[in-house]
mmCIF file of C-alpha atoms in Angstrom:
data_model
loop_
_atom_site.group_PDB
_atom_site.id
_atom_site.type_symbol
_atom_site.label_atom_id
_atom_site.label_comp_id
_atom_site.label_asym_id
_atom_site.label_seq_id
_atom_site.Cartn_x
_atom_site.Cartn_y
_atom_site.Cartn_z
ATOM 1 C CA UNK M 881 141.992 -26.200 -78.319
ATOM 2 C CA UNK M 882 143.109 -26.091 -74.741
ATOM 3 C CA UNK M 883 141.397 -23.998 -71.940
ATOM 4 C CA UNK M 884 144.833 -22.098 -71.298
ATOM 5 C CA UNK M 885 145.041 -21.311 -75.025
ATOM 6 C CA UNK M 886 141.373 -20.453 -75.672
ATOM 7 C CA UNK M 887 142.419 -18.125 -72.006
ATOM 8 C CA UNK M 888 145.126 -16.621 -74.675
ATOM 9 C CA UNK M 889 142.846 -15.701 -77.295
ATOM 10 C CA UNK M 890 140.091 -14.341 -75.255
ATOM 11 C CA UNK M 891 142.847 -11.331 -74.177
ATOM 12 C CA UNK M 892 142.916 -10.686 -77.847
ATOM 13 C CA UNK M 893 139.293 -9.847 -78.308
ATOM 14 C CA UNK M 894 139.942 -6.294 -76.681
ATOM 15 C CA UNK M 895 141.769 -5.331 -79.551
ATOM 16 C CA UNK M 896 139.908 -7.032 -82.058
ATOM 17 C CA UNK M 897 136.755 -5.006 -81.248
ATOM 18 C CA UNK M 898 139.216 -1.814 -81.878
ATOM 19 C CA UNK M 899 139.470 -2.863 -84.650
ATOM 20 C CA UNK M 900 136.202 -1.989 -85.607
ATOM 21 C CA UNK M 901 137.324 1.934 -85.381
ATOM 22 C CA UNK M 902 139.718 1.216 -88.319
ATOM 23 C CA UNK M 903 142.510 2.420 -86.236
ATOM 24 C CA UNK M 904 145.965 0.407 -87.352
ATOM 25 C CA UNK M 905 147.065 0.552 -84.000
ATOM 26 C CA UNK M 906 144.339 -1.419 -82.466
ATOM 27 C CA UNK M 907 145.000 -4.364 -84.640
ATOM 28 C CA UNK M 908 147.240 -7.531 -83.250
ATOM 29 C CA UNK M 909 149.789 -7.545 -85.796
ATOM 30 C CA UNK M 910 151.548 -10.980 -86.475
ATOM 31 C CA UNK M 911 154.029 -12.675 -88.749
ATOM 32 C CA UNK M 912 153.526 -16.220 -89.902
ATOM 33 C CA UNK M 913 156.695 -15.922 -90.544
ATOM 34 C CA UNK M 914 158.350 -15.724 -87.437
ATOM 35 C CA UNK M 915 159.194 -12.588 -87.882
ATOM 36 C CA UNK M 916 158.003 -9.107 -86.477
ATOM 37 C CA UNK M 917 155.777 -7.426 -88.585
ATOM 38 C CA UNK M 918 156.127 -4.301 -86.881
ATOM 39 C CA UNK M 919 158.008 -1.054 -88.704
ATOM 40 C CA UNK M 920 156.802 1.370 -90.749
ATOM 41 C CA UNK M 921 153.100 1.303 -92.212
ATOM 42 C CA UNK M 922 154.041 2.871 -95.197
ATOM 43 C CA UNK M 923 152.903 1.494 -98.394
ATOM 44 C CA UNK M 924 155.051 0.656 -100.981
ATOM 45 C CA UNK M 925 155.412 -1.347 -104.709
ATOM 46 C CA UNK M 926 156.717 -4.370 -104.816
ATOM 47 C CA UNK M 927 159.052 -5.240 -107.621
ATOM 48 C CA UNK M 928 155.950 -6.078 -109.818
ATOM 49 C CA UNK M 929 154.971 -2.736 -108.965
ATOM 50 C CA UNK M 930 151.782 -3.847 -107.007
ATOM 51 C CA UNK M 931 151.253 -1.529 -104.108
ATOM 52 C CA UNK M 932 150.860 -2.698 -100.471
ATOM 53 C CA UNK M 933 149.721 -1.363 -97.232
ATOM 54 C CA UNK M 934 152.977 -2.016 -95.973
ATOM 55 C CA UNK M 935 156.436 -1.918 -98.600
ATOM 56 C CA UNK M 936 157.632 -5.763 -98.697
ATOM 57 C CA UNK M 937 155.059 -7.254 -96.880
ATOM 58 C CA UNK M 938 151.537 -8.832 -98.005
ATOM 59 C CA UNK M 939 149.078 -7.709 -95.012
ATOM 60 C CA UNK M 940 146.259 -10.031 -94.492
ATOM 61 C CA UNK M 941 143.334 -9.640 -91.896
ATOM 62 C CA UNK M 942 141.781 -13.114 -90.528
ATOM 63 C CA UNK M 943 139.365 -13.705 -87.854
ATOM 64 C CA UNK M 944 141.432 -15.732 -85.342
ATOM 65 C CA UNK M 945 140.353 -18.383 -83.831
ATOM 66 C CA UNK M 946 138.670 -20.052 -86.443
ATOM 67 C CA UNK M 947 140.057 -23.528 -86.278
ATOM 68 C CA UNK M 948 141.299 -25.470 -88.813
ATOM 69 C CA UNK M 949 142.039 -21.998 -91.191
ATOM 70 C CA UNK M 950 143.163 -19.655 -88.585
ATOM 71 C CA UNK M 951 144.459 -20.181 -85.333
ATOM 72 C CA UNK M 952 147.522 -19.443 -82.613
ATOM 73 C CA UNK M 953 150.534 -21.932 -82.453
ATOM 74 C CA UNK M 954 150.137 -22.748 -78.755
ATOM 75 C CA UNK M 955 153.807 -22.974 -78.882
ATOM 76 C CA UNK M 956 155.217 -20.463 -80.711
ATOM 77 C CA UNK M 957 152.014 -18.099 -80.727
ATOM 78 C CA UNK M 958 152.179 -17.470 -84.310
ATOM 79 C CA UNK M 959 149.380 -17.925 -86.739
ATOM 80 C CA UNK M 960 148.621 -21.189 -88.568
ATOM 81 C CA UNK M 961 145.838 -23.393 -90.209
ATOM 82 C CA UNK M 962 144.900 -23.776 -93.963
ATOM 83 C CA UNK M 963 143.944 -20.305 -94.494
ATOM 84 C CA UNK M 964 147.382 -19.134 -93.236
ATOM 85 C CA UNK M 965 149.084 -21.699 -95.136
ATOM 86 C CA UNK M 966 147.642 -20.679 -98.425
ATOM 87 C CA UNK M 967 148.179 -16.810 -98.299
ATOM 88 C CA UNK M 968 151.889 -17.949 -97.303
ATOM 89 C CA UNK M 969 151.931 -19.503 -100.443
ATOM 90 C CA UNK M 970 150.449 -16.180 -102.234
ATOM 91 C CA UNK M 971 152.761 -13.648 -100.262
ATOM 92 C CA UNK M 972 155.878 -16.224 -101.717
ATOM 93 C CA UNK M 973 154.897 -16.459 -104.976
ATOM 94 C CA UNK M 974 154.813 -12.574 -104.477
ATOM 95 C CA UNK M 975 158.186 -12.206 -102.922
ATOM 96 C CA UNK M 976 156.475 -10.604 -100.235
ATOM 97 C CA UNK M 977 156.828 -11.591 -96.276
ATOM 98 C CA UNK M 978 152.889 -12.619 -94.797
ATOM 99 C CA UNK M 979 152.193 -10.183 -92.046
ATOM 100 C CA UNK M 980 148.756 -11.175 -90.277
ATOM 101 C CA UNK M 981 146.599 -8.903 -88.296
ATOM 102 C CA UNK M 982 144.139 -10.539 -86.253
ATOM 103 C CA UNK M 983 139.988 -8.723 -87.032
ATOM 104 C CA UNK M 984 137.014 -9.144 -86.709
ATOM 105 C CA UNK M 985 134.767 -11.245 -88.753
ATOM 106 C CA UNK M 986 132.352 -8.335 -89.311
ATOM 107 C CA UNK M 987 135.541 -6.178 -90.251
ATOM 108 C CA UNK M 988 136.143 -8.265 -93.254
ATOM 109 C CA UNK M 989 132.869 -8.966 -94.581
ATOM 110 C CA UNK M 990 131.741 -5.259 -94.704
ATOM 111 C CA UNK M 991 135.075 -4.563 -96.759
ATOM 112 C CA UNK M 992 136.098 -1.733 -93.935
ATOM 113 C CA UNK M 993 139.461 -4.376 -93.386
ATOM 114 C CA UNK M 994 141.188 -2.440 -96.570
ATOM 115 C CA UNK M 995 142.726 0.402 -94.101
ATOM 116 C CA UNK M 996 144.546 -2.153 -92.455
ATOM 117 C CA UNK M 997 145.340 -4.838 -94.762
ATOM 118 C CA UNK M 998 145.753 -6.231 -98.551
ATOM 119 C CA UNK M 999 143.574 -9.152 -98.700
ATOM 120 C CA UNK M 1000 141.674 -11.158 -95.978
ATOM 121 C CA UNK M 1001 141.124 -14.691 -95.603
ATOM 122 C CA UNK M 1002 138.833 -16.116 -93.147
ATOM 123 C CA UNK M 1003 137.067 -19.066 -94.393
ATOM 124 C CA UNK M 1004 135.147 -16.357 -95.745
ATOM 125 C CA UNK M 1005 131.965 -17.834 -97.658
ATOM 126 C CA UNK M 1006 131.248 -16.426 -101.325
ATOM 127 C CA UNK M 1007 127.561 -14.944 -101.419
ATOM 128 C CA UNK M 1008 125.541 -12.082 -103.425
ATOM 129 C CA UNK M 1009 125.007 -9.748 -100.188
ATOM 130 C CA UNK M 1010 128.996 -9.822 -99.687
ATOM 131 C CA UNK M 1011 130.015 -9.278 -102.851
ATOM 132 C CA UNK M 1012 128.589 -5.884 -102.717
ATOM 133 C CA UNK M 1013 131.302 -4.730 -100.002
ATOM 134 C CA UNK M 1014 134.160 -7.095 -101.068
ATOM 135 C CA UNK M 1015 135.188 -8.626 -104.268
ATOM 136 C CA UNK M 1016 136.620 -12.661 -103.797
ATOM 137 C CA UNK M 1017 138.619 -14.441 -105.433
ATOM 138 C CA UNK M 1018 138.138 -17.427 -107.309
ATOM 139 C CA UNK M 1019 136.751 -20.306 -105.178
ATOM 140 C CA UNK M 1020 139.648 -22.757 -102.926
ATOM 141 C CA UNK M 1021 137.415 -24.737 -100.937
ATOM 142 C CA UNK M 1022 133.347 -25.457 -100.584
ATOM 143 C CA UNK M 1023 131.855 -26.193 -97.272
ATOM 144 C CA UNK M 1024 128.507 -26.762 -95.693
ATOM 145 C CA UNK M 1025 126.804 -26.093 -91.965
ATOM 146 C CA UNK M 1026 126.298 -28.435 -89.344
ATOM 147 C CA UNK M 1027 124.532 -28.471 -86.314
ATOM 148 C CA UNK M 1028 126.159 -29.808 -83.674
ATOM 149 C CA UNK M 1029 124.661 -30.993 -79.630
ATOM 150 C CA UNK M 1030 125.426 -32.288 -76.140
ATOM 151 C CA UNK M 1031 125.016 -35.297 -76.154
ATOM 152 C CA UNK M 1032 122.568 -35.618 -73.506
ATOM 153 C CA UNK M 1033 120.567 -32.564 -74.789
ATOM 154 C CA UNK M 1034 117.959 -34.382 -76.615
ATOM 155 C CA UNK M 1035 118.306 -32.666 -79.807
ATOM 156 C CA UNK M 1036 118.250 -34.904 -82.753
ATOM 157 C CA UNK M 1037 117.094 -32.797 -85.523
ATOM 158 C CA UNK M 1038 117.016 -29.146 -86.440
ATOM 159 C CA UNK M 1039 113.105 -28.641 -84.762
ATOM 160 C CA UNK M 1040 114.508 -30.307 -81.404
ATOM 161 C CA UNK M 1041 116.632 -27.301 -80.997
ATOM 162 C CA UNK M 1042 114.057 -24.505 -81.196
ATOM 163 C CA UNK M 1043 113.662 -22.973 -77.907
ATOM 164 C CA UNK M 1044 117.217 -24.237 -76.711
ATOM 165 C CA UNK M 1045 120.417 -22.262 -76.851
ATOM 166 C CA UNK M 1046 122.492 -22.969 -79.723
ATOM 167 C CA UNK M 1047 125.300 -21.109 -80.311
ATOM 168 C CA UNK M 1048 126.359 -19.216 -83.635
ATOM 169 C CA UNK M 1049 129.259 -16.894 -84.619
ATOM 170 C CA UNK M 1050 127.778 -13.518 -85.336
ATOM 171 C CA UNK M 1051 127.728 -12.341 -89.465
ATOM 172 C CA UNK M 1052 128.401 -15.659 -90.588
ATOM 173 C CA UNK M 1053 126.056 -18.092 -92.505
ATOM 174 C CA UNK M 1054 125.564 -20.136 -89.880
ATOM 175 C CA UNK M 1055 123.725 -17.376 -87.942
ATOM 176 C CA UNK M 1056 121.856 -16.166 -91.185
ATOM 177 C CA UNK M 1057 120.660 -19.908 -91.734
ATOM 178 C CA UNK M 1058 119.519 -19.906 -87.779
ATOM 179 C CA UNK M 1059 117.565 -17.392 -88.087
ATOM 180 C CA UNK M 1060 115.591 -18.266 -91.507
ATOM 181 C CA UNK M 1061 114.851 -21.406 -89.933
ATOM 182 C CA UNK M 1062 113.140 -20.845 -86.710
ATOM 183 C CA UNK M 1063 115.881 -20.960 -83.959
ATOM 184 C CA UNK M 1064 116.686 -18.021 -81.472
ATOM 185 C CA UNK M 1065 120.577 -18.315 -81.598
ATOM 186 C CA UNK M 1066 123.198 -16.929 -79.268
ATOM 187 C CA UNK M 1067 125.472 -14.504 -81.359
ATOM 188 C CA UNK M 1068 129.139 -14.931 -80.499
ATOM 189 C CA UNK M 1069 131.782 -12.574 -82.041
ATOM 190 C CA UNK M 1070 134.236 -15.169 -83.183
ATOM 191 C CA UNK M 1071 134.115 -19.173 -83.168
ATOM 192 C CA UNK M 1072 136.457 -19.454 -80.231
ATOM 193 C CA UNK M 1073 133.965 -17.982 -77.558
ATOM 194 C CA UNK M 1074 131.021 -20.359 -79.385
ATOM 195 C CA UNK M 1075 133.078 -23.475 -78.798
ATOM 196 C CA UNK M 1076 134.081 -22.502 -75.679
ATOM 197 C CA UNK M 1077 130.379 -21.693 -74.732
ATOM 198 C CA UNK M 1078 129.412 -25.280 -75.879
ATOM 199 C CA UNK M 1079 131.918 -27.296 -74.126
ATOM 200 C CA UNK M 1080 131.823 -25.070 -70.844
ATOM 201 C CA UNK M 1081 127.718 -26.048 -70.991
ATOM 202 C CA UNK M 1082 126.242 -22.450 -71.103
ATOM 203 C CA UNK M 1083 125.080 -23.590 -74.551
ATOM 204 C CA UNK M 1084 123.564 -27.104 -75.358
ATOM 205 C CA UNK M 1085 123.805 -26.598 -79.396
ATOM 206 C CA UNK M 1086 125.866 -24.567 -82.020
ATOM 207 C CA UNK M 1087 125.589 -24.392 -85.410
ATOM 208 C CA UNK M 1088 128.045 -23.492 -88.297
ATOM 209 C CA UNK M 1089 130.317 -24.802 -90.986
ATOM 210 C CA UNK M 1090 131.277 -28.415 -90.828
ATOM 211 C CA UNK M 1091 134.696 -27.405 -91.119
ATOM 212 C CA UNK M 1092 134.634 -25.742 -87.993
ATOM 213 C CA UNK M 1093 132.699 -27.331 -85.352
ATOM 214 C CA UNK M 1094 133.278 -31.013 -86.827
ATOM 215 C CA UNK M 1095 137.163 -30.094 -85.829
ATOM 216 C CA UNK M 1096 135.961 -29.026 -82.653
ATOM 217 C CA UNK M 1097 134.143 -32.226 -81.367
ATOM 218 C CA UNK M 1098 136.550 -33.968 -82.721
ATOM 219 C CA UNK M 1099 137.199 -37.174 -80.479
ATOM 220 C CA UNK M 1100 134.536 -36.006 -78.227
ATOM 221 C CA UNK M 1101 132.014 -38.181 -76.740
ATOM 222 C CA UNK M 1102 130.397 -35.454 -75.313
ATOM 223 C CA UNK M 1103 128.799 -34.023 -78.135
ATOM 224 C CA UNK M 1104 127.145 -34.852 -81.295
ATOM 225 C CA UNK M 1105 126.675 -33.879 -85.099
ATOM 226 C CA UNK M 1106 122.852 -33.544 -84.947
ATOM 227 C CA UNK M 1107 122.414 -32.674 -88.569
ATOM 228 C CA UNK M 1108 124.734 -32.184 -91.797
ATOM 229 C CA UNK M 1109 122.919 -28.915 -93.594
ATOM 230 C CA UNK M 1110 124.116 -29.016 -97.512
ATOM 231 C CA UNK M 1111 124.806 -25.308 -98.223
ATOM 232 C CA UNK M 1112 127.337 -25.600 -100.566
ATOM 233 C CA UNK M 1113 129.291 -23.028 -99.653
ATOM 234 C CA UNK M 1114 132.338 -21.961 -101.896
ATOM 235 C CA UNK M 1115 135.439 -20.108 -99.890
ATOM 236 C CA UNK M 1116 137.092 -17.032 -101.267
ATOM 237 C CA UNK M 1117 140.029 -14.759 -100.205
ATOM 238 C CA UNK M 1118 138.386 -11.049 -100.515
ATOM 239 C CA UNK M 1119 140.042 -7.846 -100.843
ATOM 240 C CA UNK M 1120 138.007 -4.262 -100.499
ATOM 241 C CA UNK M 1121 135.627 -3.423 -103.502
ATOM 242 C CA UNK M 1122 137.183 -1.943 -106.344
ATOM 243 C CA UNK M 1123 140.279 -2.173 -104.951
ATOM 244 C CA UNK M 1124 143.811 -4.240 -105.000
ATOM 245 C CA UNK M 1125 142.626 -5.915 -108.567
ATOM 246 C CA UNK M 1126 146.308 -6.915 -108.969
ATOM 247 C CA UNK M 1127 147.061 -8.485 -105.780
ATOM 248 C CA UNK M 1128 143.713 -10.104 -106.374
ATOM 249 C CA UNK M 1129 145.004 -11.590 -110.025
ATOM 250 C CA UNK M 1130 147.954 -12.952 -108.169
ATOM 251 C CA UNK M 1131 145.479 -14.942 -105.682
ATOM 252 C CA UNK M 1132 143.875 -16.666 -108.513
ATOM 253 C CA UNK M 1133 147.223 -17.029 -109.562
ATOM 254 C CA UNK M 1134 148.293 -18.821 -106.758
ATOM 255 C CA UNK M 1135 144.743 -20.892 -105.909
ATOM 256 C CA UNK M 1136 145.458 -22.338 -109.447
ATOM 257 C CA UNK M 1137 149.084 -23.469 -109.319
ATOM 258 C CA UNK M 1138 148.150 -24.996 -105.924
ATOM 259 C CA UNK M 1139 145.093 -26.843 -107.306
ATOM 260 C CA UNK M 1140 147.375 -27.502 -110.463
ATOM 261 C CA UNK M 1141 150.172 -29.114 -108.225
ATOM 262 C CA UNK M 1142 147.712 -30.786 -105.594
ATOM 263 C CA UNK M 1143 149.077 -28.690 -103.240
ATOM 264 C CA UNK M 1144 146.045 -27.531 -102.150
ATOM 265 C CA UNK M 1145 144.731 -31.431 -101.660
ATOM 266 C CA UNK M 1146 147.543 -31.715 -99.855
ATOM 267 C CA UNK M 1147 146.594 -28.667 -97.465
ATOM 268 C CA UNK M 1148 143.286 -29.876 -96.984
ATOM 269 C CA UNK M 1149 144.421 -33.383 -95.774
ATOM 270 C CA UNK M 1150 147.195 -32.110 -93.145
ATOM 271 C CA UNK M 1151 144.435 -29.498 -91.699
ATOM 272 C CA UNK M 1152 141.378 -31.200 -92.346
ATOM 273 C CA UNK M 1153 142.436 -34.919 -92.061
ATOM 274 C CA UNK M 1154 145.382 -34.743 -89.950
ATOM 275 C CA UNK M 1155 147.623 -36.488 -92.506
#
């Protein structure tokens, strides 16, 4: 990510923290279509008769930047990554435009996201404490954490990086496993400010999934992966508790044709891989 987009998506933070409030206005509403989603926020059936937040569209919240499942086109400033190219694949098999509003991470988890939005997909790990805000759907990818270094820090294992300042996006695993295991981490509110914090040296460390940060360093020399932490972590697509059972039936629905098809290998090598 260039300084001049990461510039971009700082702007956007205002908003996101409005966000918090619930209010629909305070969200960054965007199409990964190409498309406004702007118009009425009316909700409305589609022809399955599945209500939405918004009539003919598929609303989904994401925590953007989270690079490679959510992130700005630097071009055309519309959203992309794996994440947005799998509920584009849900909102079609729907016959429903994708409309993405851009949240915050602790938005989603606690569930509070539903006022705004259908689903939301995040690279959003599966785990017991979630589930009691949000139900997920079934499983489309499994992860792990890393912990990641300057490369002239002198951190080569986990202990080495006690006492320094390592870097961790707030409500995520990653921060939850800092914690647990001795380290007094830097909270940042999405992954864009953490990376950003790491390669503009006010941090020396950061640890999260290996998705993420492995994507970040990629080609690097500057930095480091210190330590591969196997989590296991299975990735769901969440909607509010109790709610939107039948928009969550059609994203199992879709997470099993593309599985079925090898679409979703195919996803994983063009955002993971670069291929």
């Amino acid at each position: 990510m260039t300084h001049a987009q990461m510039g971009v998506l700082m702007k956007n933070r205002i908003s996101r923290i409005a966000l918090l409030g619930l209010t629909a206005t305070a969200a960054l509403t965007l199409s990964a279509c190409g498309s406004s989603a702007g118009g009425d926020a009316k909700s409305g059936d589609t022809d399955g008769g599945i209500t939405t937040v918004s009539e003919g569209k598929l609303t989904v919240c994401s925590d953007i930047p989270y690079e490679p499942f959510e992130m700005l086109d630097e071009a055309s400033g519309e959203p992309i990554g794996f994440d947005i190219d799998i509920v584009q694949a849900v909102a079609d098999d729907m016959g429903l435009e994708l409309a993405v509003v851009d949240s915050s991470f602790e938005a989603i988890t606690s569930g509070l996201f539903g006022t705004d939005c259908d689903i939301a997909a995040s690279s959003i790990t599966i785990t017991d404490e979630r589930k009691q805000n949000v139900d997920f759907s079934d499983p489309y990818y499994n992860d792990a954490l890393v912990l990641i270094a300057a490369k002239d820090a002198g951190i080569t294992s986990i202990d080495d990086a006690k006492g320094k300042t390592v870097g961790v996006q707030a409500a995520t695993t990653g921060a939850v496993y800092a914690a647990d295991n001795g380290l007094d981490p830097i909270e940042f509110e999405d992954s864009g400010q953490q990376i950003l914090a790491l390669t503009a040296g006010n941090t020396v460390a950061s640890l999260g999934n290996q998705s993420v940060l492995k994507f970040a360093i990629k080609g690097n020399d500057d930095f480091v992966v210190v330590e591969d932490i196997p989590t296991d972590e299975n990735l769901g697509i969440i909607v509010p508790k109790g709610k939107n059972a039948e928009i969550l039936a059609e994203v199992n629905k879709t997470i099993k044709r593309l599985t079925d098809s090898g679409e979703l290998a195919e996803l994983e090598a063009k955002w993971f891989e670069g291929k």
